[in-house]
Coordinates of C-alpha atoms and ligand atoms in Angstrom, one line a residue:
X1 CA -34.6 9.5 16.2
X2 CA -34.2 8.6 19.7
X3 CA -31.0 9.4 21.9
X4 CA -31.9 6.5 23.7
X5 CA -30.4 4.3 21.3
X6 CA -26.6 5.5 20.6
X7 CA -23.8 4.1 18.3
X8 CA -20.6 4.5 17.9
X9 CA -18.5 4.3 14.6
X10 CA -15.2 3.6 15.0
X11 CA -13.1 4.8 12.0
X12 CA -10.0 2.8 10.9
X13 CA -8.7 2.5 7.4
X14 CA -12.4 3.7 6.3
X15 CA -11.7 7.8 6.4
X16 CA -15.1 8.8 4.1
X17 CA -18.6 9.4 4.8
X18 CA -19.8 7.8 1.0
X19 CA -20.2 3.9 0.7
X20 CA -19.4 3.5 3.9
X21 CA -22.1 0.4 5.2
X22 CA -21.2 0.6 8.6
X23 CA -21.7 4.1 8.8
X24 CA -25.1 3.0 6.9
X25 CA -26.0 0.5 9.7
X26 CA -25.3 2.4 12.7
X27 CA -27.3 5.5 11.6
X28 CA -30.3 3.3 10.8
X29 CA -30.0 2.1 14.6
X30 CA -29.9 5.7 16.5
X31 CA -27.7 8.5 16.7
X32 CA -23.8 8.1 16.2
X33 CA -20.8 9.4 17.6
X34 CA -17.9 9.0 15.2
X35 CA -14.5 7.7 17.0
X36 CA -11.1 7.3 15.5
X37 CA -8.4 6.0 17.8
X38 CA -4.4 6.2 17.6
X39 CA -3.1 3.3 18.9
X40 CA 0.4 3.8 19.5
X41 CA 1.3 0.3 18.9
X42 CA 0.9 1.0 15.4
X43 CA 2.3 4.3 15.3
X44 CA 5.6 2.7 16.6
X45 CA 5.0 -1.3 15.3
X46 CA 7.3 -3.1 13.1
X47 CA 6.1 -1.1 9.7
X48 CA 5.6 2.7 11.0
X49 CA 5.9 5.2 8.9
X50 CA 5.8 8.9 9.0
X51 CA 5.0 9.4 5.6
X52 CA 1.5 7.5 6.8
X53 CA 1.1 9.1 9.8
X54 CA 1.4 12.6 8.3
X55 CA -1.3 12.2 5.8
X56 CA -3.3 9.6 8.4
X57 CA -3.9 12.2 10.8
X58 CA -4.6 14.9 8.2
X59 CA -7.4 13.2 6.7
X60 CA -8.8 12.7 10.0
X61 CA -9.1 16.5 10.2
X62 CA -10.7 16.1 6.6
X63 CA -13.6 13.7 8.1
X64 CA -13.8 15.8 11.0
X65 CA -14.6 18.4 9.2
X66 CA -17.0 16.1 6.8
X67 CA -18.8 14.9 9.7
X68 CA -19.4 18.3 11.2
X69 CA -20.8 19.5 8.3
X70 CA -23.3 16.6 8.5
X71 CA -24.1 17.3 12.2
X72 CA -21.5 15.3 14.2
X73 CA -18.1 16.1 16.3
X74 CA -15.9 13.0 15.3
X75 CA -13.9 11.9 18.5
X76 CA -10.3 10.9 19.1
X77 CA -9.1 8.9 21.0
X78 CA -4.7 7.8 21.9
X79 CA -4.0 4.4 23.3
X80 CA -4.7 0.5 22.7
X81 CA -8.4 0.4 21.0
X82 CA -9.0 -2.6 23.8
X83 CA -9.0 0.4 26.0
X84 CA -10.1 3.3 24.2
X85 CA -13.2 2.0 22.4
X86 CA -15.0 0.1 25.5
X87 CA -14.1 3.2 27.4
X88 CA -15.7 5.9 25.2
X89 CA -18.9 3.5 24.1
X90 CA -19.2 3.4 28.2
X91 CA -18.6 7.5 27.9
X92 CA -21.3 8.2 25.3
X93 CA -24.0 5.1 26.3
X94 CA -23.8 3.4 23.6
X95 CA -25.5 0.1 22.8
X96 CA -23.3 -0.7 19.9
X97 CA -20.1 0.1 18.1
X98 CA -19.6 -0.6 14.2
X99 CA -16.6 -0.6 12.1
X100 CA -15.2 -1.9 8.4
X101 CA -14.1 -5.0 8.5
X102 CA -10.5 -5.5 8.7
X103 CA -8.9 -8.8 7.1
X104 CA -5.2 -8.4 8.2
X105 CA -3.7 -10.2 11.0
X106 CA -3.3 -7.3 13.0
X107 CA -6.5 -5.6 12.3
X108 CA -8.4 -9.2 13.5
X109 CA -6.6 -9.6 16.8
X110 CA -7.4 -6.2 17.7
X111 CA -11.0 -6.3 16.6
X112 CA -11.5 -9.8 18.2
X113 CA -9.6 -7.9 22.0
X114 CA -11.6 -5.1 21.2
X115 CA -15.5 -7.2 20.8
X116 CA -14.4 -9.4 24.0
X117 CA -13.9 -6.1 26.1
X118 CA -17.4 -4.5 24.6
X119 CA -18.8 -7.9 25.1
X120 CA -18.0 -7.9 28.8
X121 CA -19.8 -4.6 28.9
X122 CA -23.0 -5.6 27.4
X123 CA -21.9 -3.6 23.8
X124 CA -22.6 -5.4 20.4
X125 CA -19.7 -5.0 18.2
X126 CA -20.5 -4.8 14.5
X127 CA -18.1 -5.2 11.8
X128 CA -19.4 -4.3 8.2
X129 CA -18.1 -4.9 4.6
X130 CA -16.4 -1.8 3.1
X131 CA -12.4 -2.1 2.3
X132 CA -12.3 -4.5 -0.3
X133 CA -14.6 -5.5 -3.6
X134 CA -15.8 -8.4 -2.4
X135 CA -15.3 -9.8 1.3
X136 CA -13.1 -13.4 1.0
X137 CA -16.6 -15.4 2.2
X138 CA -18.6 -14.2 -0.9
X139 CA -16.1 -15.6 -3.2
X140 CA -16.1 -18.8 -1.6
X141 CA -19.3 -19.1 -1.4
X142 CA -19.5 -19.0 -5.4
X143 CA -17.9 -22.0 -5.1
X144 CA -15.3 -24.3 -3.3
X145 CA -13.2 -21.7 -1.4
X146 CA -10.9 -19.0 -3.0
X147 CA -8.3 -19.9 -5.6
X148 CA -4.3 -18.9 -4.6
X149 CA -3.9 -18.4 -8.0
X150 CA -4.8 -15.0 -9.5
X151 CA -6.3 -16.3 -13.1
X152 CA -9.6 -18.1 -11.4
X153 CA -9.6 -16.0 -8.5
X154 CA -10.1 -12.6 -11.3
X155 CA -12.5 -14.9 -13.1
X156 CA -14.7 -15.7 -10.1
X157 CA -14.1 -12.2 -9.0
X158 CA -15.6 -10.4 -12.3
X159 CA -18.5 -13.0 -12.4
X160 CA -19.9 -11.9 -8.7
X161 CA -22.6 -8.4 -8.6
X162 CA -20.6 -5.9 -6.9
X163 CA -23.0 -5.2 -3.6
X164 CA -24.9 -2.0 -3.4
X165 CA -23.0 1.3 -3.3
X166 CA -24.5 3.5 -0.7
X167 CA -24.8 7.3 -0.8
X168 CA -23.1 9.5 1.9
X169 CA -26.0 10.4 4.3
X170 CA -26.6 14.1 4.3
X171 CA -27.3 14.5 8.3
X172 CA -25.6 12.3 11.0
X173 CA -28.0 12.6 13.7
X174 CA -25.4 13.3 16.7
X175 CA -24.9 11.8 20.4
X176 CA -24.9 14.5 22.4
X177 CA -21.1 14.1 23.9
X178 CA -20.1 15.4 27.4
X179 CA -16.5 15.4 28.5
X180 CA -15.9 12.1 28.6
X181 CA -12.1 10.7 28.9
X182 CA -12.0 8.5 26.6
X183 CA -11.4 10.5 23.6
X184 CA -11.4 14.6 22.6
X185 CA -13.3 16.0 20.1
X186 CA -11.8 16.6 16.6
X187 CA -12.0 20.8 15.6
X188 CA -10.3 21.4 12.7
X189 CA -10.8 24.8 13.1
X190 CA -8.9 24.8 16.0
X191 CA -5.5 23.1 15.3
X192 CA -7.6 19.9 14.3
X193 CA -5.9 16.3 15.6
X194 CA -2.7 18.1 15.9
X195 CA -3.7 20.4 18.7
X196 CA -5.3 17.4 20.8
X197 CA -2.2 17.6 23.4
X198 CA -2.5 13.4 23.7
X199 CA -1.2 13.7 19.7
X200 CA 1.5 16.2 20.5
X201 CA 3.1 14.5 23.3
X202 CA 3.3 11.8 20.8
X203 CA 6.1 13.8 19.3
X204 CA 5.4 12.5 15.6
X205 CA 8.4 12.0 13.4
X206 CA 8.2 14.5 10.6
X207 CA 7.9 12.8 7.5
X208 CA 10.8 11.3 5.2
X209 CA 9.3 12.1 1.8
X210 CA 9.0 16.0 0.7
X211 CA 5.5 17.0 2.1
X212 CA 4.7 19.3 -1.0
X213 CA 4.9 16.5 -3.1
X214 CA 2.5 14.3 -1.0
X215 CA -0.8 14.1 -2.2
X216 CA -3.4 16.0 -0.6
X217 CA -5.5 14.0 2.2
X218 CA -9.3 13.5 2.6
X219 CA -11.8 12.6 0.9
X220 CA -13.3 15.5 -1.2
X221 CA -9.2 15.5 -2.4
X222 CA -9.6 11.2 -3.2
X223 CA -13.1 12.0 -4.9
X224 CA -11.7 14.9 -7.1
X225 CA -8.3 12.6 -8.0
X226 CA -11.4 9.8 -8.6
X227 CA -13.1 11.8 -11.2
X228 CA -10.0 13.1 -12.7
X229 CA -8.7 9.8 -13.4
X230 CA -11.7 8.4 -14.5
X231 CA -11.9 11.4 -17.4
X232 CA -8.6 11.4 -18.5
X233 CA -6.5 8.6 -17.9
X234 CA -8.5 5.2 -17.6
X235 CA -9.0 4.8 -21.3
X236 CA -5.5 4.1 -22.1
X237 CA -4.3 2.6 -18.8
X238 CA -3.3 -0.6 -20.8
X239 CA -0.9 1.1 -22.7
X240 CA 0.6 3.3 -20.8
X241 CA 0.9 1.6 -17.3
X242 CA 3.9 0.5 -17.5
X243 CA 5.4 4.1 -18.9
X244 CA 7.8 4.8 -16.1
X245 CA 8.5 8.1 -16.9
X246 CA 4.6 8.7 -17.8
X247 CA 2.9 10.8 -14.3
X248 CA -0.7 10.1 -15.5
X249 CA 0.0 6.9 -16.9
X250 CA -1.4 5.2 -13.6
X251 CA -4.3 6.2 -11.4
X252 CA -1.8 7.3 -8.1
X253 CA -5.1 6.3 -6.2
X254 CA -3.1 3.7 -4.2
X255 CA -3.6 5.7 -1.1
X256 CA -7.1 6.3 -1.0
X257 CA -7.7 3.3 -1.2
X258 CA -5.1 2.2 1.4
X259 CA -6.8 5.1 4.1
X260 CA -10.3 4.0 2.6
X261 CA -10.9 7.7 1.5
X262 CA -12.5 5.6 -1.4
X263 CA -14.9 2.5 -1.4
X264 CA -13.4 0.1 -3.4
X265 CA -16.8 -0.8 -4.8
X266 CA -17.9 2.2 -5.6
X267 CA -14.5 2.6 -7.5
X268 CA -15.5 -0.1 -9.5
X269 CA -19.0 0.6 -10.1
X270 CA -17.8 4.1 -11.7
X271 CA -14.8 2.4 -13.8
X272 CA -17.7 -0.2 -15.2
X273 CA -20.3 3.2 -15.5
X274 CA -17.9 4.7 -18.3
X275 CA -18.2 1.7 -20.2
X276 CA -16.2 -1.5 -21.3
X277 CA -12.4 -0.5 -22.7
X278 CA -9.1 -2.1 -22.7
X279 CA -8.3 -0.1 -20.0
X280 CA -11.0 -0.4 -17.4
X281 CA -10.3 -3.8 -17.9
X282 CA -7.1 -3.7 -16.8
X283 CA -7.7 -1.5 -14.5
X284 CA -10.2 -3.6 -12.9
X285 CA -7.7 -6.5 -13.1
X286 CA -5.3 -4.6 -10.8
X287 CA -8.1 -3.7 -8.3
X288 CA -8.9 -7.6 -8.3
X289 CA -4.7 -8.2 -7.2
X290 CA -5.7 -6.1 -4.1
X291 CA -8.8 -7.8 -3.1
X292 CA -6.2 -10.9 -4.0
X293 CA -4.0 -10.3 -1.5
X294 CA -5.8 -8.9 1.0
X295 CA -8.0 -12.6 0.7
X296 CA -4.9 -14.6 0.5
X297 CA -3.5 -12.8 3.8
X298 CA -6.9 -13.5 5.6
X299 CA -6.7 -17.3 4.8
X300 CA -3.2 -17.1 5.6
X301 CA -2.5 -15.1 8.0
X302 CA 1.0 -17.2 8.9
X303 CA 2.3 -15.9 5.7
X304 CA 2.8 -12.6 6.9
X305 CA 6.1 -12.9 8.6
X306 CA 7.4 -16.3 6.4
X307 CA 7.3 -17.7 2.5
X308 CA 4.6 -19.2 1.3
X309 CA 6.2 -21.2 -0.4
X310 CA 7.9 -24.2 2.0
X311 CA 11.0 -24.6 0.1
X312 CA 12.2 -21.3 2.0
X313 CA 11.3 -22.7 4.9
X314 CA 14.6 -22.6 6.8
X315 CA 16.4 -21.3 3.9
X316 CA 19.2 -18.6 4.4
X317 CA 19.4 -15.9 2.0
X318 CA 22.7 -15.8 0.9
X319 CA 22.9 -12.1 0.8
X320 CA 21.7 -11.7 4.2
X321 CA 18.3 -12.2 6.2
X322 CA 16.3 -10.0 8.1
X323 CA 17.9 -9.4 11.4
X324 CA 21.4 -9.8 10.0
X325 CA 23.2 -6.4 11.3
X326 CA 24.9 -6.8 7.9
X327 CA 21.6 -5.9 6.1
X328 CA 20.3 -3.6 8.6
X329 CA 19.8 0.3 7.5
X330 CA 22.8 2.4 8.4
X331 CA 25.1 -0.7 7.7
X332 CA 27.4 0.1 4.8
X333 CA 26.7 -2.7 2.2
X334 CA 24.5 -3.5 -0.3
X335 CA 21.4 -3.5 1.3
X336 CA 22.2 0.4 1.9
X337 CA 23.1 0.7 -1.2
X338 CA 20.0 -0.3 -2.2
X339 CA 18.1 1.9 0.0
X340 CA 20.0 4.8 -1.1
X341 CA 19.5 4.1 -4.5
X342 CA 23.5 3.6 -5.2
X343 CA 23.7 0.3 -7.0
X344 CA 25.3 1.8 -10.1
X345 CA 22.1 0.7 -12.2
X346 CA 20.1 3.7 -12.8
X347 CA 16.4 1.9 -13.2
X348 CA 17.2 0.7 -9.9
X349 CA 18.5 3.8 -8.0
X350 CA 15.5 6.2 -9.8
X351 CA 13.0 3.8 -8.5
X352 CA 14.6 3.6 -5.0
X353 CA 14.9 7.7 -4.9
X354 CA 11.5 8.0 -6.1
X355 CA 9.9 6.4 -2.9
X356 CA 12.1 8.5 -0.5
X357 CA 11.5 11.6 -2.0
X358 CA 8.0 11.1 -2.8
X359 CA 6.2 8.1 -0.8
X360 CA 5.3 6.4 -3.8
X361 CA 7.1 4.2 -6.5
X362 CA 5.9 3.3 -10.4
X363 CA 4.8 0.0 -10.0
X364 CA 7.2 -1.5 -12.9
X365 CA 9.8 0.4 -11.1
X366 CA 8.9 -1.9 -7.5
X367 CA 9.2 -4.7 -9.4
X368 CA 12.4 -4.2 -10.9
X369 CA 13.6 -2.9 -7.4
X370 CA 12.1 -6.1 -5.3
X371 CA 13.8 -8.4 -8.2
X372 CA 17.2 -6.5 -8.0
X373 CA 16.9 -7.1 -3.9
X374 CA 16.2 -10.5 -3.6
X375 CA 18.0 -11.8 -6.9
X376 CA 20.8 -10.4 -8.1
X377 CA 21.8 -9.3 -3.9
X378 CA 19.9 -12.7 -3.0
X379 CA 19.1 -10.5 0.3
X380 CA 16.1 -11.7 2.6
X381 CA 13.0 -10.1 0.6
X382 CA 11.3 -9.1 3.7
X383 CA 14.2 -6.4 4.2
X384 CA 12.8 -5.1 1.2
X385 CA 9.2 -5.5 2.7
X386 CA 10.2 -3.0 6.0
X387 CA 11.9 -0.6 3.6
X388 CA 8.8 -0.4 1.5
X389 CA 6.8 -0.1 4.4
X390 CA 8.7 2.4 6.5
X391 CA 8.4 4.9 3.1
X392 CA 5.2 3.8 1.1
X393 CA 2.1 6.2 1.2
X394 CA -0.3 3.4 0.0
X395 CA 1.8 0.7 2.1
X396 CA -0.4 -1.7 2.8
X397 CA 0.2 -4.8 4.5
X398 CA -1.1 -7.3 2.4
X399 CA -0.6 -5.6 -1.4
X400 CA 3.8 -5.0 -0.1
X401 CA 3.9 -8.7 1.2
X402 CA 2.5 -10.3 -2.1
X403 CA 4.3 -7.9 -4.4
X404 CA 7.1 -8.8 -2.4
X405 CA 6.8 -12.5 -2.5
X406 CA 5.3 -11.9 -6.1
X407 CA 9.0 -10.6 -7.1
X408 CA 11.2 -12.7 -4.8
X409 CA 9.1 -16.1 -6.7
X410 CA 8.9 -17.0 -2.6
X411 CA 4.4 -16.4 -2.9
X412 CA 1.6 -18.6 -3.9
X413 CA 1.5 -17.4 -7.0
X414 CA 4.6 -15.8 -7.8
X415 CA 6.7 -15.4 -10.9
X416 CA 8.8 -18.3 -11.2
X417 CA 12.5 -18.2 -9.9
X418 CA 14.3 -18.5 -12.7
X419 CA 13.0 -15.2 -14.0
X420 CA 15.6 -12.6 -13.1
X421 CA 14.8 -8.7 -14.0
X422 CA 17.1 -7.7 -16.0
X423 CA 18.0 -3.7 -14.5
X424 CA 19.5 -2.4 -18.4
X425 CA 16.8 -4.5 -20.4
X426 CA 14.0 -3.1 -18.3
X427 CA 15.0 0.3 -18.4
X428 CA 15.6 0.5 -22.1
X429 CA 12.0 -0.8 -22.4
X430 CA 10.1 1.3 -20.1
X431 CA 12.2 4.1 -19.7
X432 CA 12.9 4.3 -23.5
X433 CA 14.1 8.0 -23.4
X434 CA 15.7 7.6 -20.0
X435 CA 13.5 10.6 -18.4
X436 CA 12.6 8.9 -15.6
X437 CA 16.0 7.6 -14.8
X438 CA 17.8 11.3 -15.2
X439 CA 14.4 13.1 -13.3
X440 CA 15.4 10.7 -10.2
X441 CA 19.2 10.5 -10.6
X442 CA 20.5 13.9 -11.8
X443 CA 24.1 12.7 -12.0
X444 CA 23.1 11.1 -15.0
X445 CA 20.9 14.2 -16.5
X446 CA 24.1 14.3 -19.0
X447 CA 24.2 11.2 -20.4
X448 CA 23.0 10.0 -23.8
X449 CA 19.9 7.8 -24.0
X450 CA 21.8 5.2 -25.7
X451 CA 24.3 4.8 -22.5
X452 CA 21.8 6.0 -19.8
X453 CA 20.7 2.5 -18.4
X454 CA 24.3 1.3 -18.9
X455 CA 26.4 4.7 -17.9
X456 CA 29.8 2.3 -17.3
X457 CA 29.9 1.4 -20.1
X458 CA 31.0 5.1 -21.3
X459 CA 34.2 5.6 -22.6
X460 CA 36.5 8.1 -20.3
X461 CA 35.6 11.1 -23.0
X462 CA 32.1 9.7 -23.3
X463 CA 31.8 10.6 -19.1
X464 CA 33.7 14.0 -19.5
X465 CA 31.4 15.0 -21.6
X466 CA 28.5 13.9 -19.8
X467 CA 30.2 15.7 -16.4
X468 CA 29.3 11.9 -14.7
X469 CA 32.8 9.8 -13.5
X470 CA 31.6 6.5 -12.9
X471 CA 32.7 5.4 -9.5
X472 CA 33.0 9.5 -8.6
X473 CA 29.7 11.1 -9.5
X474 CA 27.9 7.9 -10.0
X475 CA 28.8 4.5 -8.4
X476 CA 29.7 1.8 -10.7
X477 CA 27.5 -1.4 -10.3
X478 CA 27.6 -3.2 -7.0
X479 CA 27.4 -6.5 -8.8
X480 CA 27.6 -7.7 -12.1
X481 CA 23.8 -8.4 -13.1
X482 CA 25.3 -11.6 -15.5
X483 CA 26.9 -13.2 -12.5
X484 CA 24.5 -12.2 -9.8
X485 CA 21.7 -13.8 -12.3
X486 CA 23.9 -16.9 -12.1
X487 CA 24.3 -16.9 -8.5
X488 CA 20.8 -16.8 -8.2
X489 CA 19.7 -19.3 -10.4
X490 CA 22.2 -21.8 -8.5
X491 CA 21.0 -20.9 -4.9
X492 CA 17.2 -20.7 -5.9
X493 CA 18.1 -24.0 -7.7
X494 CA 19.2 -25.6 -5.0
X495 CA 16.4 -25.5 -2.7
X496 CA 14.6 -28.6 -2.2
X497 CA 11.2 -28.3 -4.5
X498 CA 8.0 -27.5 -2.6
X499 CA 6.5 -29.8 -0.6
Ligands
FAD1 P1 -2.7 1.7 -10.5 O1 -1.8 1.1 -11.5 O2 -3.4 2.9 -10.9 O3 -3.6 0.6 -10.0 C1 -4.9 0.9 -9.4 C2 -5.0 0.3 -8.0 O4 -5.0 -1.1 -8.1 C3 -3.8 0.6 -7.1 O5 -4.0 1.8 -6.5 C4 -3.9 -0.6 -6.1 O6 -4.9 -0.4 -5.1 C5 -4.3 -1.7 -7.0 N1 -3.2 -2.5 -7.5 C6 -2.5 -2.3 -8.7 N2 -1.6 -3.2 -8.8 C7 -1.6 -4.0 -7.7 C8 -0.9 -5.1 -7.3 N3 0.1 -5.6 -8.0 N4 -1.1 -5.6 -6.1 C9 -2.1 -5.1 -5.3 N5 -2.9 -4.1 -5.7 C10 -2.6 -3.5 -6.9 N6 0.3 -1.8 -3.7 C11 -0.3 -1.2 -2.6 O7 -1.4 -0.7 -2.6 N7 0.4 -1.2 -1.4 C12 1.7 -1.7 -1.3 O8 2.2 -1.7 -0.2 C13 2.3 -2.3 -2.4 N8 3.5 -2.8 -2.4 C14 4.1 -3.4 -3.5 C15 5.3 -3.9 -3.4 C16 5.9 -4.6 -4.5 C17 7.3 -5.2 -4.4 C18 5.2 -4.6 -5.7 C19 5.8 -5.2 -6.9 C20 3.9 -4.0 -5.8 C21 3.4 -3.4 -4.7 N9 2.1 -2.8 -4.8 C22 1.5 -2.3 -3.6 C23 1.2 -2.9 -6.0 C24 1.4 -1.7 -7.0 O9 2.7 -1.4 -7.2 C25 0.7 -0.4 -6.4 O10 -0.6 -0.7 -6.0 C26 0.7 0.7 -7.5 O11 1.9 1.0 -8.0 C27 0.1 1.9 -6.9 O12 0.0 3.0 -7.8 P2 -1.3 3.4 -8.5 O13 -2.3 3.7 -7.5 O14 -1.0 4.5 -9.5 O15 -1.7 2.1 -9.2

């Protein structure tokens, strides 16, 4: 291998050393030097979160520490990638930089600023599958471009051969990398990212959910959560999905794949190496709603910020829209309630207190949540979309804004409007014992399973008994979910149909 001919791998949402084909292309080129850059304007955009940035910047000490014990110092770097990246390729001499490709609106502005500027310098820029299953041109070249609804898009996505899965190399053959400016190197020995004093003058919020019950970041951490999953709780994922008080009833593997501590592909090759079940099936199904998303977003990239649906073009939500200093957090109304978990109906509230105290939400619960929001409150859904973002571990741009526009029936292919959640109905269905509900709202710990998704409706010795005073110890609803569903109906009713 010649040091003549150096690469550099940039790192984004693609924190692993296995399947990783841009890794694969670089090191059949030359010698690489890793790079991962924080770029403040995502530290501090429009959906930051510390709850990200906290296990973010640990699992870059995990591939730090991966790639040293492969041969290679992974490099950091703090400022706008336009800047950093052209600066550090000059730094190292390299002829080219690689990365996974990106599909979100974001990711594509900064890679196409970031090519121009390497361009300029005579640097060819390289961008490689590796985030989702299949990248959106695949699927529309099997045919007539992709499908916004999820049924064909799932069909054409099981019919096309997942492409190879590639080992993680054993050696990374190193650039030899002198003090350049551009970026420091990574020890983790030594403090890791955190001690890089361009990180700590950051002064990184701590984060909002309780660390020890984060999951632990890096790879070896994904892979071991991988196998476990795979052994003991893919088999009866159809079933028990939508158990909200069931832990292992879903895979929790939301944030690997949101950091890319796991190849999507290779996830599926190993769900389809243990064999055809009712589960892997489903599970499969879920992993084609990402690769769904993240397509739809990439063909429509304006539908990050609006409805995709036109009849909401102009609407007003009733309840509020973004922006509004009525629905804004810290404002006493029900939009804080909300956030707080305080609406008086307890699937709602557990759900809500789940995410803050642990970064992550059942998914049955987010829908229930997102329907309560933008239904029965008739409050901007995209209120609900920052709140998600600001707290959610795997929050991922695309995935939040089509389960948000899923639940608010405002997305391509959403549930249609007139279907309301019901809060009381839903929890006696999926939260049949009520553990979830008293696990995340201990007011109610007290309170018989019969009343628990319904606590008002307790007589006054009923709620002695069970120590919980509705409107004291517990809030009594902040609407009445047979009105509100009427309300609703009415508004979403009287929106001029889709053009
Ligand atoms: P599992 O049930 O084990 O599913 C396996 C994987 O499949 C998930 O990790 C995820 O990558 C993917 N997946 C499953 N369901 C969906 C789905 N409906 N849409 C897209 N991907 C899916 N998922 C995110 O990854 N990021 C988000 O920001 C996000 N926001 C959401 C917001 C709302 C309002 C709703 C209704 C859903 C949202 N989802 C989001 C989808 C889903 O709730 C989560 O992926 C899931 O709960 C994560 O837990 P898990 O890893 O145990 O999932």
């Amino acid at each position: 291998m010649t040091e003549s001919v150096r690469q550099v791998v940039w790192f984004r949402r693609d924190l692993r050393v296995h399947d990783h084909p841009a890794l694969a292309g670089a090191l059949a080129r030359g010698a690489v030097a890793p790079l991962f850059v924080l770029d403040p304007s995502l530290l501090r955009g429009r959906f930051a979160s510390s709850n990200r940035v906290w296990f973010l910047l640990r699992a870059v000490d995990a591939l730090a520490a991966t790639l040293r014990e492969r041969g290679a110092t992974l490099h950091l770097g703090v400022g706008s990638p336009a800047e950093v990246v052209p600066a550090f390729a000059r730094d190292v001499g390299a002829s080219d930089v690689w990365v996974s490709r990106d599909l979100a609106p974001y990711g594509r502005r900064r890679d196409l600023a970031v090519a121009e500027a390497l361009g300029a310098a005579g640097v060819g820029f390289h961008a490689r599958a590796g985030l989702v299953v299949h990248e959106p041109e695949v699927l529309d070249r099997a045919g007539g471009g992709t499908p916004a609804v999820f049924t064909p898009f799932l069909r054409r996505w099981e019919r096309e051969a997942v492409r190879v899965v590639l080992p993680a190399p054993d050696r990374i053959p190193a650039v030899m990398t002198g003090s350049g400016a551009a970026a420091q190197a990574v020890d983790p020995l030594a403090g890791g990212v955190l001690a890089i004093p361009a990180v700590a003058r950051l002064r990184l919020e701590p984060p909002t959910a309780d660390p020890s019950r984060l999951p632990e970041p890096g790879e070896g951490a994904a892979r071991t959560r991988l196998t476990h999953w795979l052994d003991s709780g893919l088999a009866a994922y159809d079933e028990r999905r939508n158990e909200l008080g069931d832990p292992s009833g879903t895979s929790r593997l939301g944030v690997d794949l949101r950091f890319g501590l796991l190849s999507p592909a290779e996830v599926v090759q190993q769900v389809r190496m243990r064999g055809e079940s009712r589960g892997a099936l489903r599970f499969l199904s879920q992993l084609a709603w990402r690769d769904f998303y993240a397509h739809l977003l990439w063909h429509r990239p304006e539908a990050a910020r609006a409805a995709a649906r036109t009849r909401f073009a102009g609407a007003r939500w009733p309840g509020g829209q973004l922006g509004d200093s009525a629905v804004a957090p810290g404002f006493d109304g029900p939009a804080e309630a909300w956030r707080q978990g305080r609406t008086g109906y307890p699937i709602v509230d557990a759900g809500m207190r789940q995410l803050a105290a642990t970064g992550w939400m059942h998914n049955r619960a987010r829908m229930v949540v997102a329907s309560f929001l933008a239904k029965d409150l008739l409050i901007d859904w995209r209120v609900g979309e920052a709140h998600f973002m600001r707290h959610l571990l795997d929050g991922d741009p695309a995935s939040n804004l089509g389960g948000w526009q899923w639940a608010a029936s405002t997305g391509v292919d959403a549930q249609p409007w007139f279907r309301v959640f019901n809060p009381v109905t839903q929890g006696r269905r999926f939260d049949a014992d009520g553990g979830y509900v008293r696990r995340w709202v201990p007011e109610l710990a007290m309170v018989p399973s019969a009343r628990v998704h319904a606590p008002w409706t307790m007589t006054g010795e009923e709620q002695a008994e069970a120590r919980c005073r509705i409107g004291i110890d517990y809030p009594a609803p902040i609407v009445d979910h047979a009105a509100a569903r009427e309300r609703a109906l009415a508004w979403f009713g009287s929106l001029r149909p889709d053009a």
